[in-house]
Tab-separated table of C-alpha atoms in Angstrom:
chain	number	residue	atom	x	y	z
Y	1	MET	CA	-11.438	-26.088	6.753
Y	2	THR	CA	-9.673	-28.523	4.588
Y	3	PRO	CA	-6.563	-28.413	3.929
Y	4	VAL	CA	-7.632	-28.371	0.180
Y	5	GLN	CA	-9.400	-25.062	0.812
Y	6	GLN	CA	-7.043	-23.883	3.162
Y	7	GLN	CA	-3.768	-24.337	0.487
Y	8	ASP	CA	-7.046	-22.576	-1.864
Y	9	PHE	CA	-7.116	-19.790	0.511
Y	10	LEU	CA	-3.801	-19.212	0.909
Y	11	GLN	CA	-2.986	-19.101	-3.348
Y	12	HIS	CA	-6.261	-16.014	-3.262
Y	13	LEU	CA	-4.664	-14.427	-0.760
Y	14	GLU	CA	-1.042	-14.304	-1.953
Y	15	SER	CA	-2.571	-14.170	-5.508
Y	16	GLN	CA	-4.357	-10.860	-3.720
Y	17	GLN	CA	-1.787	-9.209	-1.815
Y	18	ARG	CA	0.236	-9.641	-5.310
Y	19	LYS	CA	-2.176	-7.263	-6.728
Y	20	ASP	CA	-2.625	-4.464	-4.392
Y	21	SER	CA	1.186	-4.552	-4.011
Y	22	LEU	CA	1.154	-3.873	-8.048
Y	23	ALA	CA	-1.630	-1.106	-7.919
Y	24	MET	CA	0.452	0.858	-5.253
Y	25	TYR	CA	3.585	0.241	-6.979
Y	26	ASN	CA	1.610	1.565	-9.991
Y	27	ASN	CA	-0.128	4.227	-8.126
Y	28	LEU	CA	2.874	5.166	-6.919
Y	29	VAL	CA	5.065	5.959	-10.207
Y	30	PHE	CA	1.908	7.447	-11.788
Y	31	ARG	CA	1.503	9.733	-8.901
Y	32	CYS	CA	5.389	10.841	-8.205
Y	33	PHE	CA	5.921	11.106	-12.198
Y	34	ASP	CA	2.924	13.717	-13.033
Y	35	GLU	CA	4.420	15.552	-9.975
Y	36	CYS	CA	7.742	15.818	-10.503
Y	37	SER	CA	8.125	15.249	-14.539
Y	38	LYS	CA	7.438	18.217	-16.458
Y	39	SER	CA	9.884	18.869	-19.432
Y	40	PHE	CA	11.418	16.231	-21.368
Y	41	ARG	CA	14.211	18.055	-22.915
Y	42	SER	CA	16.425	15.288	-21.722
Y	43	LYS	CA	15.817	10.876	-21.693
Y	44	ARG	CA	17.427	11.623	-17.727
Y	45	LEU	CA	16.248	13.104	-14.778
Y	46	ASP	CA	18.016	16.202	-13.844
Y	47	ASP	CA	18.469	16.836	-10.350
Y	48	GLY	CA	15.829	18.619	-8.945
Y	49	GLU	CA	12.959	15.803	-10.860
Y	50	THR	CA	15.167	13.129	-8.650
Y	51	LYS	CA	14.993	15.010	-5.363
Y	52	CYS	CA	11.426	15.219	-6.018
Y	53	ILE	CA	10.390	11.960	-6.795
Y	54	ASN	CA	12.817	10.609	-4.087
Y	55	VAL	CA	10.711	13.003	-1.772
Y	56	CYS	CA	7.447	12.116	-3.401
Y	57	ALA	CA	8.177	7.940	-3.019
Y	58	GLU	CA	9.679	8.563	0.751
Y	59	LYS	CA	6.325	10.425	1.555
Y	60	TYR	CA	4.070	7.821	-0.140
Y	61	ILE	CA	5.185	5.074	1.388
Y	62	LYS	CA	4.879	6.536	4.668
Y	63	LEU	CA	1.805	7.395	4.342
Y	64	THR	CA	0.668	4.197	3.155
Y	65	SER	CA	2.132	2.761	5.951
Y	66	ARG	CA	0.670	4.621	8.428
Y	67	VAL	CA	-2.781	3.846	6.949
Y	68	ALA	CA	-2.164	0.292	7.264
Y	69	LEU	CA	-1.409	0.786	10.568
Y	70	ARG	CA	-4.339	2.737	11.248
Y	71	PHE	CA	-6.294	0.372	9.736
Y	72	GLN	CA	-4.883	-2.281	11.907
Y	73	ASP	CA	-5.342	-0.323	15.330
Y	74	ILE	CA	-9.189	-0.067	13.922
Y	75	GLN	CA	-9.941	-3.726	13.378
Y	76	GLN	CA	-7.924	-4.696	16.948
Y	77	GLN	CA	-10.380	-2.040	18.488
Y	78	LYS	CA	-13.590	-3.226	17.136
Y	79	ALA	CA	-12.971	-7.092	17.791
Y	80	LYS	CA	-11.822	-6.091	21.471
Y	81	ASP	CA	-15.384	-4.144	21.542
Y	82	GLU	CA	-17.214	-7.173	19.653
Y	83	ALA	CA	-16.041	-9.718	22.306
Y	84	ALA	CA	-16.675	-7.186	24.888
Y	85	GLY	CA	-20.251	-6.890	23.675
Y	86	VAL	CA	-20.341	-10.963	23.519
Y	87	GLN	CA	-19.401	-11.578	27.366
Y	88	ARG	CA	-21.829	-8.625	28.137
């Protein structure tokens, strides 16, 4: 790959990562808001809503991290399996 192609690829990768991060953040906001905000009697969240949102966000972040780690494990195993298949 030429240096220009590498630069283009890195810019595209960075842009995609930003889009993915924003999509994950938006999904987190929608999920936790829908689950935790039940009434609009005040412009501020009450203590129960705040706690619910904190727990929801923490669970979502942990789940997302776990899925990413598991995906990485699977990809590494596939690469090992393919390398072993090539060596045979």
